[in-house]
Amino acid sequence: MAPGPRPEAPPAPVARDAGAAPMLPELYRVLRRRRETADTWTLALAPAAAGAPTAAFRPGQFTMLSAFGAGESAISISGDPTKPGPLVQTIRVVGATTRALCATRPGGFVGVRGPYGAGWPVETAEGADVVIVAGGIGLAPLRPAIHHVLAHRARYGRVALLVGGRSPDLILYPKELERWRRRGIEVGLTVDTSDQSWSGRVGVVTSLIPGAGFDPASAVALTCGPEVMMRFVARALQERGLPASRLHVSLERSMHCGIGHCGHCQLGPTLVCRDGPVYPWSFAEPWLRVREL
Ligand SMILES: Cc1cc2nc3c(=O)[nH]c(=O)nc-3n(C[C@H](O)[C@H](O)[C@H](O)COP(=O)(O)OP(=O)(O)OC[C@H]3O[C@@H](n4cnc5c(N)ncnc54)[C@H](O)[C@@H]3O)c2cc1C
């Protein structure tokens, strides 16, 4: 067997006390690292301490992930919540922390706090059609909800997954999209721009909404992507008759502590790290309209 990467020596353990514990990351080892697109990687992580359990999570939750010497970032969990296994997180490089996280090779270490936050309302959606709308990296926080729905397929009606990307090479998890289609999910895919190698649809993700198979009178919608995209998705879904209370969005806010102490991620009366990041659009929309909030 080819030798694997040589594990780095783990950093010295930090003494824990009950008061400081929520802010102290657990040491996790990178087991695998997969390149998804030019600037996006998926890491599979396991606790460094032998025999320590990987944190269980609900679809839509996130962790505070730290790259030592670089910083700490809120990153959604993108793995399968229905199966035991490593903690899976998909990260797009936008600055120093995400660059360092994505550069951590198998055998290297990162810090993990969490999981935190409230997740997608997958239980309340039972019995209804589900429409999932993802833009770019927004598919990563939605992937656990898709896994949940597939693992409990009989509990849901029709499931439509509508994915938009800036270009074909930026679409996340293309092989899984095919597998999900074969397992009974309607998968719609569109890109903003493409070259001749792309035979699929070109246009914004909202253009998929009028033709998608779901009953707006009872469906539940989950969406994640750039805020401007979610606004247009909300408008298109409401035009089809889906009320804002049954559309759920995952919001990104500047997040520091992740546990409701520092107030950086305040949105009106709530803290996104503690009460979100998933909110009904009927709650989020009026607050997002307030400039500078
Ligand atoms: C709940 C939550 C879940 C997230 N899930 C993921 C995920 O699954 N994968 C992923 O790649 N990223 C995710 N993010 C975004 C991620 O936290 C930021 O991209 C990261 O913190 C940037 O850190 P940095 O040091 O690399 O870049 P910085 O130097 O801090 O920032 C680089 C640029 O990104 C912008 N930025 C930084 N943080 C945010 C933020 N929270 N929201 C919007 N813009 C930001 C900055 O304004 C700046 O323009 C999530 C954020 C939140 C709040």
XYZ file of C-alpha atoms and ligand atoms in Angstrom:
346
model
C 0.000 0.000 0.000
C 1.321 3.481 -0.832
C 2.356 5.360 2.299
C -0.122 8.038 3.361
C 0.848 11.586 4.248
C 3.042 11.800 7.333
C 0.888 13.110 10.211
C 2.105 16.332 11.785
C 2.767 16.310 15.521
C -0.426 17.532 17.239
C -0.188 20.871 19.063
C 0.158 20.562 22.852
C -3.228 20.041 24.566
C -4.801 23.105 26.171
C -5.998 22.837 29.770
C -9.785 23.229 29.830
C -11.856 24.886 32.483
C -15.627 24.928 32.472
C -15.911 28.703 31.977
C -13.582 28.928 28.992
C -14.628 25.650 27.376
C -17.190 27.034 24.876
C -14.490 29.198 23.279
C -11.833 26.470 23.218
C -11.687 24.568 19.957
C -11.448 20.794 19.893
C -8.493 19.534 17.932
C -9.539 17.745 14.724
C -7.331 16.007 12.184
C -7.894 16.395 8.446
C -8.583 12.907 7.097
C -9.303 13.819 3.486
C -9.292 16.952 1.360
C -11.127 17.126 -1.963
C -10.975 19.957 -4.457
C -14.522 20.869 -5.546
C -13.834 23.912 -7.762
C -10.901 26.254 -8.399
C -11.357 27.939 -5.018
C -13.446 25.494 -2.973
C -12.392 22.418 -1.007
C -14.180 19.857 1.124
C -12.443 18.673 4.290
C -13.319 15.469 6.158
C -12.325 15.858 9.811
C -12.101 13.537 12.803
C -11.295 14.289 16.453
C -7.556 14.069 17.097
C -8.121 12.367 20.469
C -8.293 8.608 19.959
C -11.829 7.292 20.421
C -13.418 10.756 20.792
C -16.815 10.928 19.033
C -17.380 13.199 16.051
C -19.959 15.826 16.964
C -23.522 14.962 15.884
C -25.318 17.758 14.029
C -28.619 18.806 12.511
C -28.872 19.843 8.841
C -28.116 23.564 8.579
C -25.833 23.818 11.598
C -22.329 25.247 11.379
C -19.058 25.061 13.281
C -16.470 27.680 14.119
C -13.461 26.264 12.293
C -9.980 27.533 13.085
C -6.740 27.373 11.176
C -4.021 27.833 13.759
C -2.178 31.103 13.359
C -4.666 32.358 10.758
C -8.096 32.753 12.351
C -11.514 31.247 12.907
C -14.514 31.189 10.540
C -18.117 30.067 10.639
C -18.454 27.157 8.199
C -21.617 25.136 7.607
C -21.501 21.377 7.897
C -21.978 19.814 4.470
C -21.888 16.100 5.345
C -24.560 13.455 5.874
C -26.253 13.819 9.284
C -27.869 10.391 9.020
C -24.596 8.439 8.949
C -21.800 8.280 11.473
C -18.484 9.395 10.051
C -16.174 12.342 9.767
C -17.246 15.959 10.054
C -17.502 17.213 6.467
C -17.212 20.929 5.628
C -16.965 22.672 2.246
C -14.964 25.889 2.244
C -14.500 28.596 -0.364
C -11.299 30.613 -0.199
C -12.136 34.307 0.284
C -9.493 35.479 2.781
C -6.729 34.463 5.183
C -8.647 31.974 7.350
C -10.432 30.146 4.576
C -7.167 30.021 2.569
C -5.342 28.424 5.499
C -8.193 25.973 6.166
C -8.269 24.869 2.534
C -4.472 24.510 2.521
C -4.510 22.068 5.452
C -3.488 18.706 4.058
C -4.541 15.277 5.299
C -2.711 14.631 8.549
C -2.801 18.317 9.515
C -4.924 19.808 12.290
C -7.710 22.371 12.595
C -9.798 23.548 15.544
C -13.539 22.917 15.781
C -16.128 24.568 18.035
C -19.758 23.597 17.780
C -21.954 22.536 16.019
C -23.948 25.708 16.549
C -27.181 27.268 15.403
C -30.654 26.150 14.511
C -30.967 24.111 11.362
C -33.334 23.632 8.441
C -36.900 22.719 9.492
C -36.673 19.218 8.014
C -39.122 17.765 10.539
C -41.817 20.400 10.002
C -41.502 19.863 6.242
C -42.600 16.223 6.577
C -45.682 15.414 4.543
C -45.099 18.343 2.194
C -43.361 18.894 -1.134
C -39.898 20.358 -0.631
C -38.245 22.862 -2.927
C -34.564 23.535 -2.339
C -32.883 26.445 -4.119
C -29.099 26.810 -3.984
C -26.761 29.426 -5.383
C -23.021 28.673 -5.625
C -21.461 27.667 -2.286
C -25.028 27.802 -0.863
C -25.438 24.172 -1.912
C -22.985 23.156 0.857
C -25.230 24.120 3.823
C -28.198 22.538 2.025
C -26.501 19.200 1.342
C -27.227 17.760 4.830
C -30.921 18.599 4.356
C -30.871 16.770 1.006
C -29.241 13.742 2.674
C -31.885 13.861 5.416
C -34.744 13.972 2.915
C -33.244 11.107 0.888
C -32.755 8.998 4.020
C -36.430 9.532 4.928
C -37.782 9.785 1.371
C -41.226 8.339 2.157
C -41.911 11.154 4.640
C -41.815 13.843 1.942
C -43.801 14.605 -1.180
C -42.117 15.752 -4.366
C -38.614 17.146 -3.908
C -37.196 19.724 -6.321
C -33.588 20.857 -6.082
C -32.806 23.948 -8.150
C -29.120 24.823 -8.424
C -27.583 27.917 -9.961
C -23.891 28.617 -10.510
C -21.920 31.401 -12.141
C -20.384 28.928 -14.632
C -20.384 25.116 -15.112
C -16.977 24.659 -13.447
C -18.299 26.320 -10.267
C -21.176 23.869 -9.723
C -20.560 21.912 -6.512
C -20.937 18.119 -6.201
C -21.860 17.432 -9.893
C -21.675 13.631 -9.476
C -23.942 13.748 -6.430
C -26.478 15.865 -8.314
C -26.737 12.968 -10.789
C -27.068 10.413 -7.991
C -29.773 12.477 -6.292
C -31.643 12.701 -9.591
C -31.539 8.908 -9.902
C -32.907 8.634 -6.350
C -36.071 10.541 -7.175
C -35.228 14.190 -6.716
C -36.040 16.599 -9.546
C -32.726 18.377 -10.120
C -32.724 21.618 -12.126
C -29.395 23.145 -13.012
C -28.574 26.485 -14.588
C -25.500 28.686 -15.004
C -25.113 32.428 -15.559
C -22.556 32.061 -18.345
C -21.014 29.124 -20.201
C -19.035 28.121 -23.263
C -19.960 25.597 -25.973
C -19.027 22.621 -23.798
C -22.145 23.231 -21.680
C -25.338 21.815 -23.141
C -27.459 22.654 -20.117
C -29.537 25.667 -19.256
C -28.220 29.236 -19.074
C -29.998 31.785 -16.902
C -30.551 32.775 -13.299
C -31.735 30.171 -10.805
C -35.112 31.867 -10.397
C -35.894 30.940 -14.021
C -36.211 27.311 -12.823
C -38.921 28.110 -10.268
C -41.986 28.467 -12.548
C -41.467 24.971 -14.029
C -40.437 23.125 -10.859
C -42.678 20.324 -9.567
C -44.089 21.350 -6.193
C -47.445 22.378 -4.787
C -47.090 25.969 -3.545
C -50.202 25.572 -1.415
C -48.346 23.279 0.975
C -44.652 23.112 -0.031
C -41.766 24.100 2.207
C -38.820 25.902 0.585
C -35.201 26.022 1.735
C -32.758 28.405 0.104
C -29.159 29.459 0.544
C -26.923 31.639 -1.579
C -25.953 35.275 -1.944
C -28.461 37.551 -0.218
C -29.507 39.178 -3.478
C -30.221 35.747 -4.962
C -32.359 34.773 -1.974
C -34.399 37.972 -2.420
C -35.184 37.064 -6.027
C -35.865 33.444 -5.082
C -38.293 34.645 -2.410
C -40.069 36.867 -4.900
C -40.353 34.073 -7.503
C -41.618 31.555 -4.949
C -44.162 34.032 -3.622
C -45.300 34.701 -7.186
C -46.018 30.961 -7.435
C -48.094 31.250 -4.274
C -45.707 29.991 -1.590
C -46.068 32.135 1.555
C -42.974 33.769 3.094
C -43.523 31.840 6.329
C -42.827 28.549 4.511
C -39.656 29.802 2.834
C -36.541 29.357 4.981
C -33.250 31.116 4.284
C -29.769 30.645 5.754
C -28.130 33.986 6.493
C -24.445 34.855 6.615
C -23.423 37.513 9.090
C -20.051 38.508 10.526
C -19.717 35.965 13.293
C -17.105 35.904 16.041
C -18.027 33.915 19.145
C -20.689 31.636 17.617
C -22.408 31.231 20.985
C -24.506 34.360 21.442
C -22.057 36.332 23.595
C -20.362 38.954 21.448
C -23.296 40.380 19.481
C -21.423 40.747 16.159
C -24.072 38.825 14.246
C -27.101 40.623 15.677
C -30.034 40.912 13.286
C -32.835 42.947 14.836
C -33.938 41.113 17.972
C -31.933 37.953 17.250
C -28.355 36.712 17.153
C -27.759 34.774 13.953
C -25.241 32.377 15.573
C -27.645 31.407 18.351
C -31.118 31.756 16.796
C -30.198 31.272 13.101
C -28.578 30.990 10.675
C -31.853 29.590 9.288
C -34.898 31.875 9.501
C -38.316 32.022 7.872
C -38.256 34.686 5.170
C -41.306 36.308 6.817
C -39.047 37.096 9.795
C -35.779 37.870 7.985
C -36.993 40.022 5.123
C -38.093 43.122 7.086
C -34.768 43.175 8.992
C -32.676 42.710 5.853
C -34.420 45.757 4.376
C -32.916 47.955 7.142
C -29.686 49.457 5.750
C -26.450 48.964 7.720
C -28.098 46.443 10.074
C -23.437 30.645 9.549
C -22.390 30.774 8.478
C -22.088 29.678 7.692
C -21.098 29.762 6.709
N -20.824 28.661 5.975
C -19.839 28.692 5.076
C -19.497 27.515 4.337
O -20.098 26.449 4.495
N -18.472 27.606 3.463
C -17.778 28.777 3.246
O -16.863 28.785 2.432
N -18.092 29.905 3.919
C -19.092 29.887 4.832
N -19.396 31.030 5.527
C -18.637 32.264 5.258
C -17.308 32.227 5.989
O -17.524 32.310 7.391
C -16.428 33.409 5.546
O -16.175 33.323 4.170
C -15.101 33.381 6.286
O -15.293 33.703 7.643
C -14.132 34.399 5.688
O -12.972 34.433 6.496
P -11.554 34.792 5.859
O -10.616 35.128 6.978
O -11.104 33.711 4.923
O -11.835 36.056 4.993
P -11.983 37.574 5.493
O -10.686 38.254 5.234
O -12.601 37.636 6.851
O -13.070 38.068 4.475
C -12.856 38.044 3.060
C -14.100 38.625 2.401
O -15.265 37.828 2.699
C -16.251 38.637 3.371
N -16.823 37.860 4.477
C -16.169 37.400 5.560
N -17.000 36.743 6.385
C -18.212 36.812 5.821
C -19.498 36.356 6.201
N -19.736 35.704 7.328
N -20.520 36.618 5.359
C -20.327 37.296 4.222
N -19.130 37.751 3.811
C -18.112 37.522 4.595
C -15.498 39.828 3.908
O -16.351 40.956 4.010
C -14.436 40.037 2.882
O -14.920 40.736 1.768
C -20.402 30.982 6.505
C -20.703 32.099 7.295
C -21.686 32.003 8.261
C -21.998 33.193 9.119
